Amino acid sequence: MTKQSSLFPQDYDAFLNQLKEQIRCAQVSAATALNREAILLYWQLGKEILERQEREGWGTKVVERLAKDLRREFPDVQGFSARNLKYMRAFAEAYPNVEIVQQLLHKLPWGHLIRLLDSLKNPDERIWYAQQAIENGWSRTVLAYQIESGLHKRLGGAITNFDFTLPKPQSDLAKDLIKDPYNFSFLTLGKDAQERDLENALVNHIRDFLLELGMGFAFMGSQYPITVDGKEYRLDLLFYHVRLRCYVVLELKMVEFEPEFSGKLNFYVSAIDDLLRHEDDQPTIGIILCKSKRKTTVEYALRNLSTPIAVSTHQLPDQLRQNLPSSEQLEMEIDTKLSKIASQTSEDEEN
């Protein structure tokens, strides 16, 4: 009896997969084009409303009436609520030049653009986060997290010797990818936590950890074993960065940076270069994450090393809380402000 599969050409499965891929690409292209047209429409509507308000003094009631009329005329089209119309107006006001919308912002979903409007006042910061969201494919939740954690202030802040140990543009790219500090607010650690506790917690929260490290880091393992001269050594954390095309050795410290840390990491980086690095890989990079650091001490420790090493800091939940004002400090600040208000009120009454 002839099997049913024999009735089909041998390359049928490959042909079917090819068609599926073409259909998916067409769906993505259609969705992208649809989003572009929607964003441009929102900008145009916002611009029209803004101009009418400035020219004719339109108020909130007119916008609410406009929303009702548009929803009645287009019942199957979402996005015409009064709240959304106000966002369209804010969108057009924030980006008066349509070219930035046509060239960049139309690549983001409307929800991302609303998040940028709500969270950031500086136009340059909005554009920076928009570019990062597009390049890295951030969801709205990830975008919100990166804004709240002040990513733009932390990228490129580590102290490194990359300018002397890596060729350009590899050195610039590597510097721009490393943060200072790293925000580990997603962890729960006791006051007496040791380095191994931090390592285990990061591995247990590897998804959040990789998000904080940034795009391109592939986790290779913790306590990664290497053997040199018959003796086994274990690296805290080992990664491979797909964009830099190199291994990244990460050492964790729960104390302030000490010069001997760089010597040990230099040993590990050199060993990974010899034991794991492929001829097509770029030089291995080492990162020391410590509780704190002193700039001159770090610079001296890295100055004459031939391996690329960066020194950065981490912020754990207890450190983040320490940076926030205490309830007593808040109460004192409130009392001071109330006293100033009362004093000013008395002066006004006397005048």
mmCIF file of C-alpha atoms in Angstrom:
data_model
loop_
_atom_site.group_PDB
_atom_site.id
_atom_site.type_symbol
_atom_site.label_atom_id
_atom_site.label_comp_id
_atom_site.label_asym_id
_atom_site.label_seq_id
_atom_site.Cartn_x
_atom_site.Cartn_y
_atom_site.Cartn_z
ATOM 1 C CA MET A 1 0.000 0.000 0.000
ATOM 2 C CA THR A 2 1.405 3.358 -1.016
ATOM 3 C CA LYS A 3 1.842 5.851 1.808
ATOM 4 C CA GLN A 4 0.041 9.172 1.456
ATOM 5 C CA SER A 5 3.303 11.117 1.871
ATOM 6 C CA SER A 6 4.637 9.548 -1.343
ATOM 7 C CA LEU A 7 1.973 11.437 -3.331
ATOM 8 C CA PHE A 8 3.709 14.739 -2.535
ATOM 9 C CA PRO A 9 6.973 16.022 -4.026
ATOM 10 C CA GLN A 10 10.065 15.376 -1.933
ATOM 11 C CA ASP A 11 10.692 19.107 -1.532
ATOM 12 C CA TYR A 12 7.113 19.853 -0.464
ATOM 13 C CA ASP A 13 8.008 20.546 3.190
ATOM 14 C CA ALA A 14 10.758 22.970 2.193
ATOM 15 C CA PHE A 15 8.370 24.674 -0.223
ATOM 16 C CA LEU A 16 5.702 24.960 2.481
ATOM 17 C CA ASN A 17 8.195 26.466 4.951
ATOM 18 C CA GLN A 18 9.279 28.974 2.312
ATOM 19 C CA LEU A 19 5.674 30.070 1.749
ATOM 20 C CA LYS A 20 5.090 30.365 5.497
ATOM 21 C CA GLU A 21 8.111 32.621 5.844
ATOM 22 C CA GLN A 22 6.942 34.808 2.943
ATOM 23 C CA ILE A 23 3.490 35.133 4.495
ATOM 24 C CA ARG A 24 4.953 36.046 7.889
ATOM 25 C CA CYS A 25 7.189 38.671 6.293
ATOM 26 C CA ALA A 26 4.193 40.097 4.442
ATOM 27 C CA GLN A 27 2.198 40.212 7.678
ATOM 28 C CA VAL A 28 5.005 42.050 9.456
ATOM 29 C CA SER A 29 5.337 44.509 6.555
ATOM 30 C CA ALA A 30 1.596 45.141 6.544
ATOM 31 C CA ALA A 31 1.524 45.665 10.316
ATOM 32 C CA THR A 32 4.503 48.019 10.081
ATOM 33 C CA ALA A 33 2.886 50.029 7.298
ATOM 34 C CA LEU A 34 -0.398 50.158 9.218
ATOM 35 C CA ASN A 35 1.366 51.395 12.355
ATOM 36 C CA ARG A 36 3.221 54.042 10.336
ATOM 37 C CA GLU A 37 0.003 55.381 8.849
ATOM 38 C CA ALA A 38 -1.709 55.382 12.256
ATOM 39 C CA ILE A 39 1.132 57.302 13.936
ATOM 40 C CA LEU A 40 1.247 59.873 11.131
ATOM 41 C CA LEU A 41 -2.545 60.239 11.325
ATOM 42 C CA TYR A 42 -2.361 60.785 15.095
ATOM 43 C CA TRP A 43 0.317 63.441 14.625
ATOM 44 C CA GLN A 44 -1.767 65.211 11.963
ATOM 45 C CA LEU A 45 -4.924 65.138 14.101
ATOM 46 C CA GLY A 46 -2.953 66.408 17.088
ATOM 47 C CA LYS A 47 -1.474 69.215 15.007
ATOM 48 C CA GLU A 48 -4.932 70.276 13.776
ATOM 49 C CA ILE A 49 -6.343 70.308 17.313
ATOM 50 C CA LEU A 50 -3.334 72.214 18.619
ATOM 51 C CA GLU A 51 -3.623 74.857 15.907
ATOM 52 C CA ARG A 52 -7.364 75.277 16.501
ATOM 53 C CA GLN A 53 -6.848 75.653 20.233
ATOM 54 C CA GLU A 54 -4.160 78.285 19.727
ATOM 55 C CA ARG A 55 -6.088 80.136 17.028
ATOM 56 C CA GLU A 56 -9.677 79.823 18.211
ATOM 57 C CA GLY A 57 -9.294 79.070 21.914
ATOM 58 C CA TRP A 58 -10.727 75.555 21.861
ATOM 59 C CA GLY A 59 -11.146 74.137 25.352
ATOM 60 C CA THR A 60 -11.519 70.674 26.861
ATOM 61 C CA LYS A 61 -15.257 70.489 26.114
ATOM 62 C CA VAL A 62 -14.630 70.869 22.384
ATOM 63 C CA VAL A 63 -12.111 67.994 22.439
ATOM 64 C CA GLU A 64 -14.592 65.805 24.332
ATOM 65 C CA ARG A 65 -17.322 66.623 21.800
ATOM 66 C CA LEU A 66 -14.913 65.898 18.958
ATOM 67 C CA ALA A 67 -14.132 62.486 20.479
ATOM 68 C CA LYS A 68 -17.839 61.588 20.670
ATOM 69 C CA ASP A 69 -18.473 62.655 17.079
ATOM 70 C CA LEU A 70 -15.477 60.756 15.730
ATOM 71 C CA ARG A 71 -16.417 57.576 17.601
ATOM 72 C CA ARG A 72 -19.969 57.841 16.330
ATOM 73 C CA GLU A 73 -18.736 58.284 12.745
ATOM 74 C CA PHE A 74 -16.098 55.523 13.010
ATOM 75 C CA PRO A 75 -17.507 52.990 15.521
ATOM 76 C CA ASP A 76 -15.119 50.219 14.419
ATOM 77 C CA VAL A 77 -11.984 52.345 14.767
ATOM 78 C CA GLN A 78 -10.285 52.534 18.146
ATOM 79 C CA GLY A 79 -8.183 55.433 19.392
ATOM 80 C CA PHE A 80 -10.605 58.362 19.255
ATOM 81 C CA SER A 81 -11.287 58.778 22.968
ATOM 82 C CA ALA A 82 -10.943 62.258 24.466
ATOM 83 C CA ARG A 83 -7.908 61.064 26.424
ATOM 84 C CA ASN A 84 -6.241 59.790 23.267
ATOM 85 C CA LEU A 85 -7.017 62.997 21.354
ATOM 86 C CA LYS A 86 -5.260 64.925 24.113
ATOM 87 C CA TYR A 87 -2.261 62.628 23.726
ATOM 88 C CA MET A 88 -2.302 63.312 19.983
ATOM 89 C CA ARG A 89 -2.210 67.021 20.734
ATOM 90 C CA ALA A 90 0.680 66.513 23.179
ATOM 91 C CA PHE A 91 2.436 64.339 20.583
ATOM 92 C CA ALA A 92 2.250 67.063 17.929
ATOM 93 C CA GLU A 93 3.315 69.694 20.444
ATOM 94 C CA ALA A 94 6.303 67.627 21.590
ATOM 95 C CA TYR A 95 7.435 66.935 18.003
ATOM 96 C CA PRO A 96 6.460 69.957 15.877
ATOM 97 C CA ASN A 97 8.659 68.753 13.015
ATOM 98 C CA VAL A 98 6.943 65.922 11.151
ATOM 99 C CA GLU A 99 10.282 64.659 9.808
ATOM 100 C CA ILE A 100 11.244 63.088 13.137
ATOM 101 C CA VAL A 101 7.899 61.272 13.103
ATOM 102 C CA GLN A 102 8.398 60.079 9.523
ATOM 103 C CA GLN A 103 12.011 59.008 10.024
ATOM 104 C CA LEU A 104 11.950 57.513 13.527
ATOM 105 C CA LEU A 105 8.896 57.660 15.745
ATOM 106 C CA HIS A 106 6.496 55.890 13.373
ATOM 107 C CA LYS A 107 8.505 52.709 14.054
ATOM 108 C CA LEU A 108 7.188 52.584 17.627
ATOM 109 C CA PRO A 109 3.695 51.539 18.736
ATOM 110 C CA TRP A 110 1.447 54.308 20.024
ATOM 111 C CA GLY A 111 1.640 52.943 23.577
ATOM 112 C CA HIS A 112 5.424 53.406 23.556
ATOM 113 C CA LEU A 113 5.060 57.003 22.395
ATOM 114 C CA ILE A 114 2.563 57.720 25.169
ATOM 115 C CA ARG A 115 5.019 56.294 27.699
ATOM 116 C CA LEU A 116 7.748 58.612 26.377
ATOM 117 C CA LEU A 117 5.408 61.607 26.676
ATOM 118 C CA ASP A 118 4.348 60.690 30.213
ATOM 119 C CA SER A 119 7.771 59.828 31.572
ATOM 120 C CA LEU A 120 10.198 62.286 29.989
ATOM 121 C CA LYS A 121 10.227 66.047 29.567
ATOM 122 C CA ASN A 122 13.583 66.409 27.819
ATOM 123 C CA PRO A 123 13.158 66.064 24.001
ATOM 124 C CA ASP A 124 16.666 64.673 23.514
ATOM 125 C CA GLU A 125 16.071 61.979 26.136
ATOM 126 C CA ARG A 126 12.800 61.015 24.464
ATOM 127 C CA ILE A 127 14.559 60.577 21.124
ATOM 128 C CA TRP A 128 17.384 58.594 22.763
ATOM 129 C CA TYR A 129 14.987 56.155 24.424
ATOM 130 C CA ALA A 130 12.943 55.883 21.224
ATOM 131 C CA GLN A 131 16.061 54.890 19.290
ATOM 132 C CA GLN A 132 17.053 52.360 21.947
ATOM 133 C CA ALA A 133 13.555 50.865 22.004
ATOM 134 C CA ILE A 134 13.612 50.427 18.220
ATOM 135 C CA GLU A 135 17.137 48.994 18.083
ATOM 136 C CA ASN A 136 16.580 46.574 20.965
ATOM 137 C CA GLY A 137 12.942 45.675 20.349
ATOM 138 C CA TRP A 138 11.814 46.736 23.830
ATOM 139 C CA SER A 139 8.272 46.055 24.938
ATOM 140 C CA ARG A 140 6.401 48.897 26.642
ATOM 141 C CA THR A 141 7.154 47.336 30.042
ATOM 142 C CA VAL A 142 10.871 47.141 29.299
ATOM 143 C CA LEU A 143 10.865 50.713 28.003
ATOM 144 C CA ALA A 144 9.238 51.893 31.253
ATOM 145 C CA TYR A 145 11.811 49.979 33.300
ATOM 146 C CA GLN A 146 14.750 51.438 31.371
ATOM 147 C CA ILE A 147 13.403 54.981 31.781
ATOM 148 C CA GLU A 148 12.737 54.535 35.502
ATOM 149 C CA SER A 149 16.225 53.101 36.061
ATOM 150 C CA GLY A 150 17.841 56.073 34.264
ATOM 151 C CA LEU A 151 19.542 53.961 31.619
ATOM 152 C CA HIS A 152 20.776 56.975 29.614
ATOM 153 C CA LYS A 153 22.789 58.139 32.622
ATOM 154 C CA ARG A 154 24.285 54.722 33.357
ATOM 155 C CA LEU A 155 25.451 53.516 29.949
ATOM 156 C CA GLY A 156 29.129 54.119 29.275
ATOM 157 C CA GLY A 157 29.818 55.101 32.889
ATOM 158 C CA ALA A 158 32.232 52.333 33.840
ATOM 159 C CA ILE A 159 35.984 52.919 34.152
ATOM 160 C CA THR A 160 37.812 50.850 31.522
ATOM 161 C CA ASN A 161 41.125 50.445 29.740
ATOM 162 C CA PHE A 162 39.396 49.646 26.444
ATOM 163 C CA ASP A 163 40.974 52.576 24.588
ATOM 164 C CA PHE A 164 44.383 50.949 25.025
ATOM 165 C CA THR A 165 43.483 47.258 24.794
ATOM 166 C CA LEU A 166 40.813 47.066 22.067
ATOM 167 C CA PRO A 167 40.841 48.276 18.455
ATOM 168 C CA LYS A 168 38.288 50.788 17.252
ATOM 169 C CA PRO A 169 35.344 50.611 16.794
ATOM 170 C CA GLN A 170 35.280 47.618 19.188
ATOM 171 C CA SER A 171 36.527 49.774 22.073
ATOM 172 C CA ASP A 172 33.817 52.414 21.625
ATOM 173 C CA LEU A 173 31.078 49.816 21.231
ATOM 174 C CA ALA A 174 32.219 47.929 24.332
ATOM 175 C CA LYS A 175 32.353 51.102 26.449
ATOM 176 C CA ASP A 176 28.865 52.122 25.355
ATOM 177 C CA LEU A 177 27.391 48.760 26.381
ATOM 178 C CA ILE A 178 28.655 48.678 29.965
ATOM 179 C CA LYS A 179 26.676 50.479 32.662
ATOM 180 C CA ASP A 180 27.550 52.068 35.959
ATOM 181 C CA PRO A 181 25.852 51.337 38.258
ATOM 182 C CA TYR A 182 23.939 48.132 37.539
ATOM 183 C CA ASN A 183 20.512 48.132 39.140
ATOM 184 C CA PHE A 184 19.728 44.870 40.978
ATOM 185 C CA SER A 185 16.485 46.059 42.549
ATOM 186 C CA PHE A 186 14.818 42.811 41.432
ATOM 187 C CA LEU A 187 16.815 40.851 44.045
ATOM 188 C CA THR A 188 16.007 40.101 47.686
ATOM 189 C CA LEU A 189 19.146 39.698 49.758
ATOM 190 C CA GLY A 190 19.867 39.804 53.469
ATOM 191 C CA LYS A 191 22.179 42.369 55.041
ATOM 192 C CA ASP A 192 24.931 39.774 55.503
ATOM 193 C CA ALA A 193 24.795 38.437 51.929
ATOM 194 C CA GLN A 194 28.116 37.277 50.504
ATOM 195 C CA GLU A 195 29.378 37.180 46.924
ATOM 196 C CA ARG A 196 28.110 33.632 46.369
ATOM 197 C CA ASP A 197 24.665 34.700 47.622
ATOM 198 C CA LEU A 198 24.637 37.526 45.084
ATOM 199 C CA GLU A 199 25.766 35.173 42.330
ATOM 200 C CA ASN A 200 23.087 32.588 43.136
ATOM 201 C CA ALA A 201 20.401 35.267 43.310
ATOM 202 C CA LEU A 202 21.395 36.644 39.899
ATOM 203 C CA VAL A 203 21.346 33.171 38.345
ATOM 204 C CA ASN A 204 17.932 32.472 39.898
ATOM 205 C CA HIS A 205 16.702 35.725 38.330
ATOM 206 C CA ILE A 206 18.609 35.251 35.092
ATOM 207 C CA ARG A 207 15.881 36.801 32.934
ATOM 208 C CA ASP A 208 15.903 40.042 34.943
ATOM 209 C CA PHE A 209 19.693 39.929 35.111
ATOM 210 C CA LEU A 210 20.047 39.625 31.328
ATOM 211 C CA LEU A 211 17.590 42.488 30.879
ATOM 212 C CA GLU A 212 19.709 44.674 33.152
ATOM 213 C CA LEU A 213 22.941 43.646 31.403
ATOM 214 C CA GLY A 214 21.444 44.689 28.067
ATOM 215 C CA MET A 215 20.922 43.203 24.620
ATOM 216 C CA GLY A 216 23.431 40.699 23.297
ATOM 217 C CA PHE A 217 24.561 38.887 26.465
ATOM 218 C CA ALA A 218 24.264 35.089 26.251
ATOM 219 C CA PHE A 219 24.669 33.262 29.581
ATOM 220 C CA MET A 220 27.342 30.545 29.480
ATOM 221 C CA GLY A 221 27.324 29.535 33.128
ATOM 222 C CA SER A 222 28.123 30.345 36.757
ATOM 223 C CA GLN A 223 31.151 29.001 38.619
ATOM 224 C CA TYR A 224 32.460 28.183 35.159
ATOM 225 C CA PRO A 225 35.460 25.823 35.507
ATOM 226 C CA ILE A 226 38.774 26.289 33.732
ATOM 227 C CA THR A 227 41.977 24.315 34.274
ATOM 228 C CA VAL A 228 45.426 25.911 34.164
ATOM 229 C CA ASP A 229 48.588 23.881 34.941
ATOM 230 C CA GLY A 230 46.453 21.067 36.296
ATOM 231 C CA LYS A 231 44.647 23.327 38.777
ATOM 232 C CA GLU A 232 40.945 24.128 38.486
ATOM 233 C CA TYR A 233 39.681 27.695 38.785
ATOM 234 C CA ARG A 234 36.057 28.840 38.708
ATOM 235 C CA LEU A 235 34.786 32.043 37.154
ATOM 236 C CA ASP A 236 31.840 33.721 38.876
ATOM 237 C CA LEU A 237 29.874 34.267 35.661
ATOM 238 C CA LEU A 238 30.717 33.741 31.997
ATOM 239 C CA PHE A 239 28.841 35.266 29.058
ATOM 240 C CA TYR A 240 29.234 35.570 25.318
ATOM 241 C CA HIS A 241 28.232 38.846 23.696
ATOM 242 C CA VAL A 242 26.803 38.252 20.241
ATOM 243 C CA ARG A 243 27.235 41.835 19.048
ATOM 244 C CA LEU A 244 30.776 42.264 20.355
ATOM 245 C CA ARG A 245 31.532 38.675 19.310
ATOM 246 C CA CYS A 246 33.557 37.978 22.410
ATOM 247 C CA TYR A 247 33.479 36.205 25.768
ATOM 248 C CA VAL A 248 32.763 38.331 28.837
ATOM 249 C CA VAL A 249 34.028 37.262 32.264
ATOM 250 C CA LEU A 250 32.115 38.871 35.127
ATOM 251 C CA GLU A 251 33.464 38.869 38.677
ATOM 252 C CA LEU A 252 31.234 39.883 41.615
ATOM 253 C CA LYS A 253 32.445 41.703 44.715
ATOM 254 C CA MET A 254 30.450 42.784 47.755
ATOM 255 C CA VAL A 255 33.116 45.265 48.854
ATOM 256 C CA GLU A 256 34.866 48.339 47.491
ATOM 257 C CA PHE A 257 37.241 47.802 44.571
ATOM 258 C CA GLU A 258 40.767 46.724 45.493
ATOM 259 C CA PRO A 259 43.725 46.755 43.043
ATOM 260 C CA GLU A 260 44.302 42.993 43.377
ATOM 261 C CA PHE A 261 40.851 42.322 41.876
ATOM 262 C CA SER A 262 42.107 43.412 38.448
ATOM 263 C CA GLY A 263 45.105 41.078 38.605
ATOM 264 C CA LYS A 264 42.916 38.045 39.247
ATOM 265 C CA LEU A 265 40.498 38.985 36.479
ATOM 266 C CA ASN A 266 43.416 39.589 34.114
ATOM 267 C CA PHE A 267 44.430 35.955 34.749
ATOM 268 C CA TYR A 268 40.897 34.714 33.985
ATOM 269 C CA VAL A 269 40.558 36.780 30.815
ATOM 270 C CA SER A 270 43.922 35.566 29.511
ATOM 271 C CA ALA A 271 42.960 31.955 30.214
ATOM 272 C CA ILE A 272 39.605 32.266 28.410
ATOM 273 C CA ASP A 273 41.410 33.791 25.422
ATOM 274 C CA ASP A 274 43.605 30.685 25.193
ATOM 275 C CA LEU A 275 41.122 28.006 26.209
ATOM 276 C CA LEU A 276 37.779 29.069 24.682
ATOM 277 C CA ARG A 277 38.263 31.920 22.255
ATOM 278 C CA HIS A 278 37.800 30.995 18.597
ATOM 279 C CA GLU A 279 40.052 32.562 15.973
ATOM 280 C CA ASP A 280 37.053 34.561 14.693
ATOM 281 C CA ASP A 281 36.224 35.920 18.160
ATOM 282 C CA GLN A 282 37.254 39.328 19.424
ATOM 283 C CA PRO A 283 39.426 39.584 22.581
ATOM 284 C CA THR A 284 37.726 38.480 25.805
ATOM 285 C CA ILE A 285 36.517 41.270 28.102
ATOM 286 C CA GLY A 286 36.458 41.249 31.898
ATOM 287 C CA ILE A 287 34.033 43.164 34.114
ATOM 288 C CA ILE A 288 34.394 43.640 37.861
ATOM 289 C CA LEU A 289 31.123 44.501 39.613
ATOM 290 C CA CYS A 290 31.803 45.809 43.116
ATOM 291 C CA LYS A 291 29.966 47.691 45.835
ATOM 292 C CA SER A 292 31.893 50.907 45.252
ATOM 293 C CA LYS A 293 35.068 52.196 43.614
ATOM 294 C CA ARG A 294 37.546 55.081 43.720
ATOM 295 C CA LYS A 295 38.347 56.506 40.301
ATOM 296 C CA THR A 296 42.122 57.009 40.626
ATOM 297 C CA THR A 297 42.636 53.633 42.295
ATOM 298 C CA VAL A 298 40.842 51.874 39.449
ATOM 299 C CA GLU A 299 42.736 53.815 36.778
ATOM 300 C CA TYR A 300 46.102 52.892 38.309
ATOM 301 C CA ALA A 301 45.066 49.238 38.625
ATOM 302 C CA LEU A 302 44.091 49.026 34.936
ATOM 303 C CA ARG A 303 46.723 51.274 33.403
ATOM 304 C CA ASN A 304 49.388 48.720 32.420
ATOM 305 C CA LEU A 305 47.166 45.684 31.865
ATOM 306 C CA SER A 306 47.088 44.333 28.318
ATOM 307 C CA THR A 307 43.670 42.661 28.679
ATOM 308 C CA PRO A 308 40.437 44.709 28.358
ATOM 309 C CA ILE A 309 38.830 45.157 31.775
ATOM 310 C CA ALA A 310 36.020 47.376 33.051
ATOM 311 C CA VAL A 311 35.165 48.227 36.649
ATOM 312 C CA SER A 312 31.600 49.115 37.528
ATOM 313 C CA THR A 313 29.361 49.077 40.581
ATOM 314 C CA HIS A 314 26.097 47.397 41.509
ATOM 315 C CA GLN A 315 23.185 48.730 43.493
ATOM 316 C CA LEU A 316 21.284 46.235 45.611
ATOM 317 C CA PRO A 317 17.810 46.891 47.060
ATOM 318 C CA ASP A 318 19.203 47.976 50.448
ATOM 319 C CA GLN A 319 21.549 50.463 48.744
ATOM 320 C CA LEU A 320 18.666 51.857 46.719
ATOM 321 C CA ARG A 321 16.648 52.348 49.882
ATOM 322 C CA GLN A 322 19.578 54.098 51.508
ATOM 323 C CA ASN A 323 19.575 56.599 48.659
ATOM 324 C CA LEU A 324 15.939 57.463 49.383
ATOM 325 C CA PRO A 325 15.024 59.933 52.141
ATOM 326 C CA SER A 326 13.848 58.361 55.385
ATOM 327 C CA SER A 327 10.374 58.998 56.807
ATOM 328 C CA GLU A 328 11.956 61.256 59.439
ATOM 329 C CA GLN A 329 13.729 63.273 56.731
ATOM 330 C CA LEU A 330 10.487 63.601 54.784
ATOM 331 C CA GLU A 331 8.620 64.760 57.894
ATOM 332 C CA MET A 332 11.307 67.350 58.643
ATOM 333 C CA GLU A 333 11.181 68.603 55.059
ATOM 334 C CA ILE A 334 7.384 68.881 55.178
ATOM 335 C CA ASP A 335 7.503 70.729 58.516
ATOM 336 C CA THR A 336 10.086 73.143 57.108
ATOM 337 C CA LYS A 337 7.959 73.856 54.039
ATOM 338 C CA LEU A 338 4.818 74.345 56.154
ATOM 339 C CA SER A 339 6.698 76.767 58.397
ATOM 340 C CA LYS A 340 7.836 78.744 55.363
ATOM 341 C CA ILE A 341 4.274 78.870 54.007
ATOM 342 C CA ALA A 342 2.912 80.005 57.383
ATOM 343 C CA SER A 343 5.603 82.663 57.641
ATOM 344 C CA GLN A 344 4.894 83.909 54.119
ATOM 345 C CA THR A 345 1.151 84.008 54.840
ATOM 346 C CA SER A 346 1.738 86.111 57.964
ATOM 347 C CA GLU A 347 3.883 88.566 56.008
ATOM 348 C CA ASP A 348 1.210 88.855 53.313
ATOM 349 C CA GLU A 349 -1.487 89.555 55.903
ATOM 350 C CA GLU A 350 0.667 92.243 57.524
ATOM 351 C CA ASN A 351 1.212 93.911 54.139
#
